[in-house]
PDB file of C-alpha atoms and ligand atoms in Angstrom:
ATOM      1  CA  MET A   1       0.686  13.318 -77.381  1.00 60.00           C
ATOM      2  CA  THR A   2       1.957  11.336 -74.369  1.00 75.00           C
ATOM      3  CA  TYR A   3       3.112   7.757 -74.972  1.00 88.00           C
ATOM      4  CA  ARG A   4       0.986   5.204 -73.137  1.00 94.00           C
ATOM      5  CA  LYS A   5       1.812   1.554 -72.560  1.00 97.00           C
ATOM      6  CA  SER A   6      -0.925  -1.013 -73.158  1.00 98.00           C
ATOM      7  CA  VAL A   7      -2.442  -3.977 -71.370  1.00 98.00           C
ATOM      8  CA  PHE A   8      -5.176  -6.406 -72.445  1.00 98.00           C
ATOM      9  CA  ILE A   9      -7.029  -8.224 -69.650  1.00 98.00           C
ATOM     10  CA  THR A  10      -9.557 -11.052 -69.986  1.00 98.00           C
ATOM     11  CA  GLY A  11     -12.085 -11.539 -67.190  1.00 98.00           C
ATOM     12  CA  ALA A  12     -11.958  -7.869 -66.221  1.00 98.00           C
ATOM     13  CA  SER A  13     -15.586  -7.625 -65.066  1.00 98.00           C
ATOM     14  CA  SER A  14     -14.815  -8.934 -61.572  1.00 98.00           C
ATOM     15  CA  GLY A  15     -12.219  -9.952 -58.990  1.00 98.00           C
ATOM     16  CA  ILE A  16      -8.523 -10.007 -59.897  1.00 98.00           C
ATOM     17  CA  GLY A  17      -9.028  -8.798 -63.490  1.00 98.00           C
ATOM     18  CA  LYS A  18     -11.027  -5.772 -62.350  1.00 98.00           C
ATOM     19  CA  SER A  19      -8.513  -4.829 -59.625  1.00 98.00           C
ATOM     20  CA  LEU A  20      -5.602  -5.238 -62.054  1.00 98.00           C
ATOM     21  CA  ALA A  21      -7.403  -2.947 -64.519  1.00 98.00           C
ATOM     22  CA  PHE A  22      -7.554  -0.236 -61.843  1.00 98.00           C
ATOM     23  CA  GLU A  23      -3.821  -0.659 -61.088  1.00 98.00           C
ATOM     24  CA  TYR A  24      -2.931  -0.200 -64.756  1.00 98.00           C
ATOM     25  CA  ALA A  25      -5.348   2.743 -65.037  1.00 98.00           C
ATOM     26  CA  LYS A  26      -3.510   4.519 -62.197  1.00 98.00           C
ATOM     27  CA  LYS A  27      -0.302   4.076 -64.242  1.00 98.00           C
ATOM     28  CA  LYS A  28      -2.055   5.617 -67.284  1.00 97.00           C
ATOM     29  CA  TYR A  29      -2.076   2.527 -69.509  1.00 98.00           C
ATOM     30  CA  ILE A  30      -4.311   1.937 -72.529  1.00 98.00           C
ATOM     31  CA  ILE A  31      -6.425  -0.946 -71.236  1.00 98.00           C
ATOM     32  CA  GLY A  32      -8.429  -3.550 -73.156  1.00 98.00           C
ATOM     33  CA  LEU A  33     -11.103  -4.919 -70.835  1.00 98.00           C
ATOM     34  CA  THR A  34     -12.937  -8.098 -71.803  1.00 98.00           C
ATOM     35  CA  ALA A  35     -15.590 -10.361 -70.259  1.00 98.00           C
ATOM     36  CA  ARG A  36     -19.105 -11.600 -71.036  1.00 98.00           C
ATOM     37  CA  ARG A  37     -20.906  -9.107 -68.726  1.00 98.00           C
ATOM     38  CA  ASP A  38     -20.418  -6.011 -70.857  1.00 96.00           C
ATOM     39  CA  GLN A  39     -22.538  -3.669 -68.712  1.00 97.00           C
ATOM     40  CA  LEU A  40     -20.154  -4.234 -65.793  1.00 98.00           C
ATOM     41  CA  LEU A  41     -17.197  -3.731 -68.134  1.00 98.00           C
ATOM     42  CA  LYS A  42     -18.538  -0.359 -69.286  1.00 97.00           C
ATOM     43  CA  GLU A  43     -18.753   0.832 -65.662  1.00 98.00           C
ATOM     44  CA  ILE A  44     -15.202  -0.435 -64.978  1.00 98.00           C
ATOM     45  CA  ALA A  45     -13.942   1.304 -68.132  1.00 98.00           C
ATOM     46  CA  LEU A  46     -15.431   4.605 -66.895  1.00 98.00           C
ATOM     47  CA  LYS A  47     -13.686   4.194 -63.549  1.00 98.00           C
ATOM     48  CA  CYS A  48     -10.393   3.339 -65.297  1.00 98.00           C
ATOM     49  CA  ASN A  49     -10.677   6.526 -67.356  1.00 98.00           C
ATOM     50  CA  LYS A  50     -11.296   8.561 -64.202  1.00 98.00           C
ATOM     51  CA  LEU A  51      -8.177   7.013 -62.630  1.00 98.00           C
ATOM     52  CA  GLY A  52      -6.057   8.210 -65.562  1.00 98.00           C
ATOM     53  CA  GLY A  53      -6.190   5.239 -67.943  1.00 98.00           C
ATOM     54  CA  GLU A  54      -7.621   4.988 -71.457  1.00 98.00           C
ATOM     55  CA  ALA A  55      -9.960   1.986 -71.347  1.00 98.00           C
ATOM     56  CA  TYR A  56     -11.808   0.076 -74.069  1.00 98.00           C
ATOM     57  CA  ALA A  57     -14.449  -2.507 -73.146  1.00 98.00           C
ATOM     58  CA  TYR A  58     -15.158  -5.561 -75.336  1.00 98.00           C
ATOM     59  CA  LYS A  59     -17.846  -8.156 -74.730  1.00 98.00           C
ATOM     60  CA  LEU A  60     -16.030 -11.466 -75.209  1.00 98.00           C
ATOM     61  CA  ASP A  61     -16.476 -15.102 -74.327  1.00 98.00           C
ATOM     62  CA  VAL A  62     -12.936 -16.558 -74.304  1.00 98.00           C
ATOM     63  CA  THR A  63     -14.201 -19.960 -75.440  1.00 98.00           C
ATOM     64  CA  ASN A  64     -14.925 -18.404 -78.857  1.00 98.00           C
ATOM     65  CA  GLY A  65     -11.587 -18.407 -80.707  1.00 98.00           C
ATOM     66  CA  GLU A  66     -12.797 -16.387 -83.726  1.00 98.00           C
ATOM     67  CA  ASN A  67     -14.146 -13.592 -81.526  1.00 98.00           C
ATOM     68  CA  CYS A  68     -10.889 -13.553 -79.521  1.00 98.00           C
ATOM     69  CA  LYS A  69      -9.020 -12.906 -82.795  1.00 98.00           C
ATOM     70  CA  LYS A  70     -11.457 -10.121 -83.794  1.00 98.00           C
ATOM     71  CA  VAL A  71     -11.252  -8.369 -80.410  1.00 98.00           C
ATOM     72  CA  ALA A  72      -7.447  -8.639 -80.353  1.00 98.00           C
ATOM     73  CA  SER A  73      -7.169  -7.022 -83.780  1.00 98.00           C
ATOM     74  CA  GLU A  74      -9.611  -4.233 -82.765  1.00 98.00           C
ATOM     75  CA  PHE A  75      -7.567  -3.500 -79.640  1.00 98.00           C
ATOM     76  CA  LEU A  76      -4.272  -3.548 -81.558  1.00 98.00           C
ATOM     77  CA  LYS A  77      -5.589  -0.616 -83.634  1.00 98.00           C
ATOM     78  CA  LYS A  78      -5.879   1.478 -80.436  1.00 97.00           C
ATOM     79  CA  VAL A  79      -2.341   1.005 -79.103  1.00 97.00           C
ATOM     80  CA  ASN A  80       1.116   2.397 -79.843  1.00 90.00           C
ATOM     81  CA  SER A  81       2.729  -0.924 -78.916  1.00 95.00           C
ATOM     82  CA  MET A  82       1.291  -4.086 -77.345  1.00 98.00           C
ATOM     83  CA  ASP A  83       2.940  -4.483 -73.961  1.00 98.00           C
ATOM     84  CA  ILE A  84       1.061  -6.923 -71.696  1.00 98.00           C
ATOM     85  CA  ILE A  85      -1.653  -9.536 -72.278  1.00 98.00           C
ATOM     86  CA  ILE A  86      -3.185 -11.102 -69.174  1.00 98.00           C
ATOM     87  CA  ALA A  87      -5.198 -14.318 -69.616  1.00 98.00           C
ATOM     88  CA  ASN A  88      -7.094 -14.032 -66.373  1.00 98.00           C
ATOM     89  CA  ALA A  89     -10.645 -15.221 -67.198  1.00 98.00           C
ATOM     90  CA  GLY A  90     -11.486 -18.451 -65.451  1.00 98.00           C
ATOM     91  CA  ILE A  91     -14.200 -20.418 -63.714  1.00 98.00           C
ATOM     92  CA  SER A  92     -14.237 -22.989 -60.962  1.00 96.00           C
ATOM     93  CA  GLY A  93     -16.827 -25.569 -59.983  1.00 95.00           C
ATOM     94  CA  ASP A  94     -17.769 -29.140 -59.407  1.00 95.00           C
ATOM     95  CA  ASP A  95     -16.738 -31.738 -62.035  1.00 97.00           C
ATOM     96  CA  GLY A  96     -20.172 -33.409 -61.998  1.00 97.00           C
ATOM     97  CA  ILE A  97     -18.540 -36.826 -61.595  1.00 96.00           C
ATOM     98  CA  TYR A  98     -21.906 -38.605 -61.229  1.00 96.00           C
ATOM     99  CA  ASP A  99     -23.847 -36.606 -63.853  1.00 96.00           C
ATOM    100  CA  SER A 100     -23.414 -39.298 -66.540  1.00 97.00           C
ATOM    101  CA  ASN A 101     -22.152 -36.607 -68.908  1.00 97.00           C
ATOM    102  CA  SER A 102     -19.033 -34.444 -69.127  1.00 98.00           C
ATOM    103  CA  LYS A 103     -20.730 -31.043 -69.530  1.00 98.00           C
ATOM    104  CA  LYS A 104     -19.608 -29.435 -66.259  1.00 98.00           C
ATOM    105  CA  ILE A 105     -15.962 -30.518 -66.324  1.00 98.00           C
ATOM    106  CA  ASN A 106     -15.643 -29.799 -70.053  1.00 98.00           C
ATOM    107  CA  ASN A 107     -16.957 -26.270 -69.563  1.00 98.00           C
ATOM    108  CA  ILE A 108     -14.227 -25.660 -66.971  1.00 98.00           C
ATOM    109  CA  LEU A 109     -11.498 -27.162 -69.178  1.00 98.00           C
ATOM    110  CA  ASN A 110     -12.740 -25.223 -72.186  1.00 98.00           C
ATOM    111  CA  THR A 111     -12.785 -21.872 -70.371  1.00 98.00           C
ATOM    112  CA  ASN A 112      -9.597 -22.286 -68.357  1.00 98.00           C
ATOM    113  CA  ILE A 113      -7.348 -23.937 -70.976  1.00 98.00           C
ATOM    114  CA  ILE A 114      -8.738 -23.237 -74.465  1.00 98.00           C
ATOM    115  CA  GLY A 115      -9.849 -19.796 -73.235  1.00 98.00           C
ATOM    116  CA  VAL A 116      -6.238 -18.990 -72.358  1.00 98.00           C
ATOM    117  CA  THR A 117      -4.760 -20.101 -75.693  1.00 98.00           C
ATOM    118  CA  ASN A 118      -7.626 -18.340 -77.548  1.00 98.00           C
ATOM    119  CA  SER A 119      -6.866 -15.101 -75.696  1.00 98.00           C
ATOM    120  CA  LEU A 120      -3.088 -15.034 -75.966  1.00 98.00           C
ATOM    121  CA  MET A 121      -2.227 -16.508 -79.349  1.00 98.00           C
ATOM    122  CA  PRO A 122      -3.679 -13.728 -81.554  1.00 98.00           C
ATOM    123  CA  PHE A 123      -1.164 -11.333 -79.967  1.00 98.00           C
ATOM    124  CA  ILE A 124       1.999 -13.442 -80.312  1.00 98.00           C
ATOM    125  CA  PRO A 125       2.901 -12.426 -83.920  1.00 98.00           C
ATOM    126  CA  THR A 126       2.723  -8.741 -82.900  1.00 98.00           C
ATOM    127  CA  LEU A 127       4.936  -9.278 -79.833  1.00 98.00           C
ATOM    128  CA  LYS A 128       7.416 -11.291 -81.921  1.00 98.00           C
ATOM    129  CA  LYS A 129       7.582  -8.531 -84.541  1.00 98.00           C
ATOM    130  CA  GLN A 130       8.045  -5.886 -81.843  1.00 97.00           C
ATOM    131  CA  GLY A 131      10.721  -8.003 -80.109  1.00 98.00           C
ATOM    132  CA  ASP A 132       9.088  -7.112 -76.826  1.00 97.00           C
ATOM    133  CA  GLY A 133       6.067  -7.874 -74.621  1.00 98.00           C
ATOM    134  CA  THR A 134       4.718  -9.897 -71.734  1.00 98.00           C
ATOM    135  CA  LEU A 135       2.242 -12.787 -71.625  1.00 98.00           C
ATOM    136  CA  VAL A 136       0.609 -13.582 -68.293  1.00 98.00           C
ATOM    137  CA  CYS A 137      -1.656 -16.414 -67.173  1.00 98.00           C
ATOM    138  CA  LEU A 138      -3.523 -16.853 -63.905  1.00 98.00           C
ATOM    139  CA  SER A 139      -2.818 -20.410 -62.846  1.00 98.00           C
ATOM    140  CA  SER A 140      -3.362 -21.388 -59.185  1.00 97.00           C
ATOM    141  CA  VAL A 141      -1.830 -23.198 -56.230  1.00 96.00           C
ATOM    142  CA  ALA A 142      -4.647 -25.654 -57.049  1.00 95.00           C
ATOM    143  CA  GLY A 143      -2.398 -26.685 -59.961  1.00 96.00           C
ATOM    144  CA  PHE A 144       0.038 -28.227 -57.477  1.00 94.00           C
ATOM    145  CA  PHE A 145      -2.333 -30.549 -55.647  1.00 86.00           C
ATOM    146  CA  PRO A 146      -5.470 -32.514 -56.442  1.00 88.00           C
ATOM    147  CA  ILE A 147      -8.767 -31.129 -55.132  1.00 90.00           C
ATOM    148  CA  PRO A 148     -11.468 -33.804 -54.920  1.00 91.00           C
ATOM    149  CA  TYR A 149     -14.536 -32.940 -57.073  1.00 93.00           C
ATOM    150  CA  ARG A 150     -12.487 -30.161 -58.717  1.00 95.00           C
ATOM    151  CA  GLY A 151     -10.295 -32.206 -61.078  1.00 97.00           C
ATOM    152  CA  GLY A 152     -11.247 -29.956 -64.000  1.00 98.00           C
ATOM    153  CA  TYR A 153     -10.133 -26.827 -62.196  1.00 97.00           C
ATOM    154  CA  SER A 154      -6.867 -28.253 -60.795  1.00 97.00           C
ATOM    155  CA  SER A 155      -5.884 -29.863 -64.101  1.00 98.00           C
ATOM    156  CA  SER A 156      -6.672 -26.708 -66.091  1.00 98.00           C
ATOM    157  CA  LYS A 157      -4.257 -24.775 -63.885  1.00 98.00           C
ATOM    158  CA  VAL A 158      -1.526 -27.409 -64.383  1.00 98.00           C
ATOM    159  CA  ALA A 159      -2.121 -27.288 -68.141  1.00 98.00           C
ATOM    160  CA  ILE A 160      -1.666 -23.543 -68.546  1.00 98.00           C
ATOM    161  CA  ARG A 161       1.391 -23.523 -66.282  1.00 98.00           C
ATOM    162  CA  MET A 162       2.904 -26.264 -68.438  1.00 98.00           C
ATOM    163  CA  ILE A 163       2.064 -24.434 -71.677  1.00 98.00           C
ATOM    164  CA  PHE A 164       3.881 -21.376 -70.313  1.00 98.00           C
ATOM    165  CA  ASP A 165       6.878 -23.481 -69.196  1.00 98.00           C
ATOM    166  CA  ALA A 166       7.051 -24.977 -72.690  1.00 98.00           C
ATOM    167  CA  TRP A 167       6.762 -21.638 -74.503  1.00 98.00           C
ATOM    168  CA  ARG A 168       9.065 -19.618 -72.215  1.00 98.00           C
ATOM    169  CA  PRO A 169      12.425 -20.721 -73.647  1.00 97.00           C
ATOM    170  CA  ILE A 170      11.135 -20.162 -77.194  1.00 98.00           C
ATOM    171  CA  LEU A 171       9.452 -16.795 -76.717  1.00 98.00           C
ATOM    172  CA  ASN A 172      12.153 -15.403 -74.414  1.00 98.00           C
ATOM    173  CA  LYS A 173      14.407 -15.420 -77.505  1.00 98.00           C
ATOM    174  CA  TYR A 174      12.168 -12.653 -78.891  1.00 98.00           C
ATOM    175  CA  ASN A 175      12.252 -10.775 -75.569  1.00 98.00           C
ATOM    176  CA  ILE A 176       8.704 -11.929 -74.748  1.00 98.00           C
ATOM    177  CA  LYS A 177       8.387 -12.538 -71.020  1.00 98.00           C
ATOM    178  CA  MET A 178       6.157 -15.376 -69.796  1.00 98.00           C
ATOM    179  CA  ILE A 179       4.657 -15.004 -66.353  1.00 98.00           C
ATOM    180  CA  THR A 180       2.592 -17.641 -64.580  1.00 98.00           C
ATOM    181  CA  ILE A 181       0.904 -16.387 -61.431  1.00 98.00           C
ATOM    182  CA  CYS A 182      -0.261 -19.061 -58.978  1.00 98.00           C
ATOM    183  CA  PRO A 183      -2.451 -17.427 -56.336  1.00 98.00           C
ATOM    184  CA  GLY A 184      -3.737 -19.072 -53.188  1.00 96.00           C
ATOM    185  CA  PHE A 185      -7.065 -17.852 -51.820  1.00 95.00           C
ATOM    186  CA  ILE A 186      -7.840 -14.283 -52.927  1.00 97.00           C
ATOM    187  CA  ASP A 187     -11.114 -12.711 -51.830  1.00 96.00           C
ATOM    188  CA  THR A 188     -13.157 -12.682 -55.057  1.00 97.00           C
ATOM    189  CA  PRO A 189     -16.545 -14.079 -56.171  1.00 95.00           C
ATOM    190  CA  ILE A 190     -14.896 -17.283 -57.504  1.00 95.00           C
ATOM    191  CA  ILE A 191     -14.425 -18.466 -53.891  1.00 91.00           C
ATOM    192  CA  LYS A 192     -17.646 -20.155 -52.827  1.00 87.00           C
ATOM    193  CA  GLY A 193     -18.834 -22.620 -50.189  1.00 81.00           C
ATOM    194  CA  PRO A 194     -16.456 -24.137 -47.583  1.00 77.00           C
ATOM    195  CA  ALA A 195     -13.461 -22.443 -49.259  1.00 80.00           C
ATOM    196  CA  GLU A 196     -14.771 -19.118 -47.924  1.00 82.00           C
ATOM    197  CA  ASN A 197     -13.564 -20.225 -44.464  1.00 83.00           C
ATOM    198  CA  PHE A 198      -9.904 -20.243 -45.535  1.00 85.00           C
ATOM    199  CA  PRO A 199      -7.752 -17.166 -44.897  1.00 88.00           C
ATOM    200  CA  MET A 200      -7.998 -14.918 -47.935  1.00 94.00           C
ATOM    201  CA  VAL A 201      -5.923 -12.023 -49.244  1.00 96.00           C
ATOM    202  CA  PRO A 202      -7.904  -8.858 -50.161  1.00 97.00           C
ATOM    203  CA  VAL A 203      -8.082  -8.615 -53.943  1.00 98.00           C
ATOM    204  CA  ASP A 204      -6.699  -5.054 -54.158  1.00 98.00           C
ATOM    205  CA  LYS A 205      -3.617  -6.070 -52.169  1.00 98.00           C
ATOM    206  CA  ALA A 206      -3.088  -9.078 -54.466  1.00 98.00           C
ATOM    207  CA  ALA A 207      -3.483  -6.896 -57.580  1.00 98.00           C
ATOM    208  CA  ILE A 208      -0.716  -4.526 -56.398  1.00 98.00           C
ATOM    209  CA  LYS A 209       1.577  -7.524 -55.904  1.00 98.00           C
ATOM    210  CA  PHE A 210       0.659  -9.003 -59.321  1.00 98.00           C
ATOM    211  CA  PHE A 211       1.301  -5.640 -61.003  1.00 98.00           C
ATOM    212  CA  ARG A 212       4.858  -5.693 -59.574  1.00 98.00           C
ATOM    213  CA  ILE A 213       5.434  -9.329 -60.542  1.00 98.00           C
ATOM    214  CA  ILE A 214       4.290  -8.618 -64.107  1.00 98.00           C
ATOM    215  CA  LYS A 215       6.578  -5.574 -64.326  1.00 97.00           C
ATOM    216  CA  ARG A 216       9.732  -7.438 -63.311  1.00 92.00           C
ATOM    217  CA  GLY A 217       9.154 -11.151 -63.663  1.00 87.00           C
ATOM    218  CA  ASN A 218       9.651 -13.982 -66.123  1.00 92.00           C
ATOM    219  CA  GLY A 219       8.708 -17.317 -64.549  1.00 97.00           C
ATOM    220  CA  THR A 220       6.256 -18.921 -62.136  1.00 98.00           C
ATOM    221  CA  TYR A 221       5.183 -17.030 -58.996  1.00 98.00           C
ATOM    222  CA  VAL A 222       3.264 -18.425 -56.031  1.00 98.00           C
ATOM    223  CA  TYR A 223       1.380 -15.865 -53.895  1.00 97.00           C
ATOM    224  CA  PRO A 224       1.150 -15.515 -50.931  1.00 96.00           C
ATOM    225  CA  TRP A 225       4.624 -16.982 -50.249  1.00 95.00           C
ATOM    226  CA  TYR A 226       3.494 -19.465 -47.546  1.00 94.00           C
ATOM    227  CA  TYR A 227       1.753 -21.666 -50.146  1.00 95.00           C
ATOM    228  CA  ARG A 228       5.276 -22.594 -51.320  1.00 96.00           C
ATOM    229  CA  ILE A 229       5.660 -24.611 -48.112  1.00 95.00           C
ATOM    230  CA  ILE A 230       2.485 -26.593 -48.853  1.00 90.00           C
ATOM    231  CA  ILE A 231       3.643 -27.142 -52.440  1.00 94.00           C
ATOM    232  CA  PHE A 232       7.022 -28.404 -51.190  1.00 94.00           C
ATOM    233  CA  LEU A 233       5.289 -30.782 -48.738  1.00 91.00           C
ATOM    234  CA  MET A 234       3.116 -32.105 -51.569  1.00 89.00           C
ATOM    235  CA  LEU A 235       6.289 -33.005 -53.468  1.00 88.00           C
ATOM    236  CA  ILE A 236       7.821 -34.998 -50.622  1.00 93.00           C
ATOM    237  CA  ILE A 237       4.731 -36.650 -49.094  1.00 92.00           C
ATOM    238  CA  PRO A 238       4.034 -40.041 -50.771  1.00 91.00           C
ATOM    239  CA  ASN A 239       1.008 -40.072 -53.092  1.00 89.00           C
ATOM    240  CA  LYS A 240      -0.607 -42.902 -51.113  1.00 92.00           C
ATOM    241  CA  LEU A 241      -0.627 -40.767 -47.974  1.00 92.00           C
ATOM    242  CA  ILE A 242      -2.088 -37.754 -49.824  1.00 89.00           C
ATOM    243  CA  ASN A 243      -4.810 -39.990 -51.245  1.00 90.00           C
ATOM    244  CA  PHE A 244      -5.586 -41.342 -47.764  1.00 90.00           C
ATOM    245  CA  ILE A 245      -5.800 -37.851 -46.233  1.00 88.00           C
ATOM    246  CA  LEU A 246      -8.036 -36.511 -49.037  1.00 87.00           C
ATOM    247  CA  LYS A 247     -10.334 -39.574 -48.764  1.00 87.00           C
ATOM    248  CA  ARG A 248     -10.761 -38.921 -45.039  1.00 85.00           C
ATOM    249  CA  MET A 249     -11.333 -35.199 -45.573  1.00 82.00           C
ATOM    250  CA  PHE A 250     -14.022 -35.647 -48.243  1.00 81.00           C
ATOM    251  CA  SER A 251     -15.666 -38.890 -47.031  1.00 74.00           C
ATOM    252  CA  ARG A 252     -18.624 -37.060 -45.389  1.00 63.00           C
ATOM    253  CA  ARG A 253     -19.738 -35.625 -48.733  1.00 68.00           C
ATOM    254  CA  GLU A 254     -20.137 -39.106 -50.253  1.00 65.00           C
ATOM    255  CA  ARG A 255     -22.487 -40.362 -47.525  1.00 58.00           C
TER     256      ARG A 255
HETATM  257  N1  NAP B   1      -9.590 -15.839 -56.287  1.00 64.28           N
HETATM  258  C1  NAP B   1      -8.763 -16.823 -56.042  1.00 64.28           C
HETATM  259  O1  NAP B   1      -8.585 -17.255 -54.883  1.00 64.28           O
HETATM  260  C2  NAP B   1      -7.963 -17.447 -57.162  1.00 64.28           C
HETATM  261  C3  NAP B   1      -6.968 -18.358 -56.810  1.00 64.28           C
HETATM  262  C4  NAP B   1      -6.227 -18.945 -57.813  1.00 64.28           C
HETATM  263  C5  NAP B   1      -6.455 -18.622 -59.136  1.00 64.28           C
HETATM  264  N2  NAP B   1      -7.430 -17.732 -59.463  1.00 64.28           N
HETATM  265  C6  NAP B   1      -7.644 -17.457 -60.878  1.00 64.28           C
HETATM  266  O2  NAP B   1      -7.680 -16.069 -61.110  1.00 64.28           O
HETATM  267  C7  NAP B   1      -8.500 -15.798 -62.249  1.00 64.28           C
HETATM  268  C8  NAP B   1      -9.497 -14.698 -61.910  1.00 64.28           C
HETATM  269  O3  NAP B   1     -10.412 -15.191 -60.957  1.00 64.28           O
HETATM  270  P1  NAP B   1     -11.118 -14.294 -59.851  1.00 64.28           P
HETATM  271  O4  NAP B   1     -10.726 -14.823 -58.553  1.00 64.28           O
HETATM  272  O5  NAP B   1     -10.919 -12.864 -60.158  1.00 64.28           O
HETATM  273  O6  NAP B   1     -12.633 -14.743 -60.088  1.00 64.28           O
HETATM  274  P2  NAP B   1     -13.927 -13.931 -60.544  1.00 64.28           P
HETATM  275  O7  NAP B   1     -14.100 -12.707 -59.729  1.00 64.28           O
HETATM  276  O8  NAP B   1     -15.022 -14.932 -60.596  1.00 64.28           O
HETATM  277  O9  NAP B   1     -13.555 -13.464 -62.042  1.00 64.28           O
HETATM  278  C9  NAP B   1     -13.540 -14.336 -63.113  1.00 64.28           C
HETATM  279  C10 NAP B   1     -13.581 -13.508 -64.381  1.00 64.28           C
HETATM  280  O10 NAP B   1     -13.515 -14.407 -65.497  1.00 64.28           O
HETATM  281  C11 NAP B   1     -14.518 -14.020 -66.430  1.00 64.28           C
HETATM  282  N3  NAP B   1     -14.955 -15.173 -67.218  1.00 64.28           N
HETATM  283  C12 NAP B   1     -15.384 -16.383 -66.769  1.00 64.28           C
HETATM  284  N4  NAP B   1     -15.722 -17.162 -67.809  1.00 64.28           N
HETATM  285  C13 NAP B   1     -15.496 -16.426 -68.932  1.00 64.28           C
HETATM  286  C14 NAP B   1     -15.646 -16.673 -70.319  1.00 64.28           C
HETATM  287  N5  NAP B   1     -16.119 -17.841 -70.790  1.00 64.28           N
HETATM  288  N6  NAP B   1     -15.310 -15.697 -71.197  1.00 64.28           N
HETATM  289  C15 NAP B   1     -14.840 -14.517 -70.742  1.00 64.28           C
HETATM  290  N7  NAP B   1     -14.672 -14.211 -69.449  1.00 64.28           N
HETATM  291  C16 NAP B   1     -15.004 -15.161 -68.562  1.00 64.28           C
HETATM  292  C17 NAP B   1     -15.640 -13.426 -65.585  1.00 64.28           C
HETATM  293  O11 NAP B   1     -16.378 -12.489 -66.351  1.00 64.28           O
HETATM  294  P3  NAP B   1     -17.826 -12.724 -66.989  1.00 64.28           P
HETATM  295  O12 NAP B   1     -18.573 -13.658 -66.093  1.00 64.28           O
HETATM  296  O13 NAP B   1     -18.402 -11.346 -67.045  1.00 64.28           O
HETATM  297  O14 NAP B   1     -17.559 -13.295 -68.336  1.00 64.28           O
HETATM  298  C18 NAP B   1     -14.856 -12.693 -64.522  1.00 64.28           C
HETATM  299  O15 NAP B   1     -14.524 -11.397 -64.960  1.00 64.28           O
HETATM  300  C19 NAP B   1      -9.163 -17.124 -62.627  1.00 64.28           C
HETATM  301  O16 NAP B   1      -8.469 -17.703 -63.701  1.00 64.28           O
HETATM  302  C20 NAP B   1      -8.989 -17.969 -61.383  1.00 64.28           C
HETATM  303  O17 NAP B   1      -8.967 -19.347 -61.647  1.00 64.28           O
HETATM  304  C21 NAP B   1      -8.184 -17.147 -58.502  1.00 64.28           C
END
C-alpha cells in the first residue's frame, strides 16, 4: 500500500477551499472535505478521486463545535498521519449597523473566529503526539485595514491572525507549523457588489501559490505581494487621515 499524506479542509464546497482540494488531489493526498452544502462536496470528492486523491466528504457547519470534534475524529480514522488542517470556511457581509440587533455581525464573527478554533483544536493533540503537522488559517488583507460596514469581517481576520501569532511560538516547539494566509481579492463567490470591480486573481492560480506556501512556510503570508505596499502605507498614514478618506469614500451610501 502506498503512503499518502493527509489534508483536512473546511469550506471545500466552493472557491479557495475547492481549488485547494484539487491541488492536494493531484498530489495524491487523503483529503477531508467539509462544508454545509454536502451535495456539492460529494461532486468535488468524486473529482478529487479522479485526479488521484482519496477524498472523504463531511457535511459540517463550523459553528457547531461538537460536530467539528466528531468529524475530526472520523477523519483521523482514515489517515496514516494527520499532516495539514486548513481552516478556510468563512463568510463576509454587512454588519447591519442600523438593524437594532447584532445578528448579522455576530454570525460573521461566529463563523470566521469560533469556526476556526472549532475546526482546528480537535486536531492539535494528534499533531502534538506526532511531533509534526501544519495548521493553516485563511485570514485576509482586510485584517490590516478597516472596511466600513464590514467591521465583523475585518475584525474576524485580525482575530485569527492574532490567535496564530500567539500559538506559533508554543506549537512550533512540537514541530507544528502555523501558517496564516492573507489574500487580497481572489475571484470566488465571496466577492460581491462593488468589490467585483477590483482586480482579482483567478482562484486556481491562488490555490497553486497557497499549496506552495503551506508546503514550505511558517508565518504570515500576504498574497498577491503588492498588497504589502498598501499594508505598509496603512501603518505609516495617521489614523485621522485614514478615517477622513474612508468617510469621503463611503459618504454616498449614508445619504
Ligand atoms: N476570495 C477572496 O478574495 C478572499 C480574500 C481574503 C480572504 N478570503 C478568505 O478565504 C476563505 C475562503 O473564501 P472563498 O473566497 O473561497 O469564498 P467562498 O467561495 O464563498 O467559500 C466559502 C466557503 O466557506 C464555507 N462556509 C461558510 N460558512 C460556513 C459554515 N458556517 N460552516 C461550514 N462551512 C462554511 C462555504 O461552504 P458552505 O456554504 O457549503 O457551507 C464555502 O465552501 C474565507 O475565509 C475568506 O474570508 C477570501
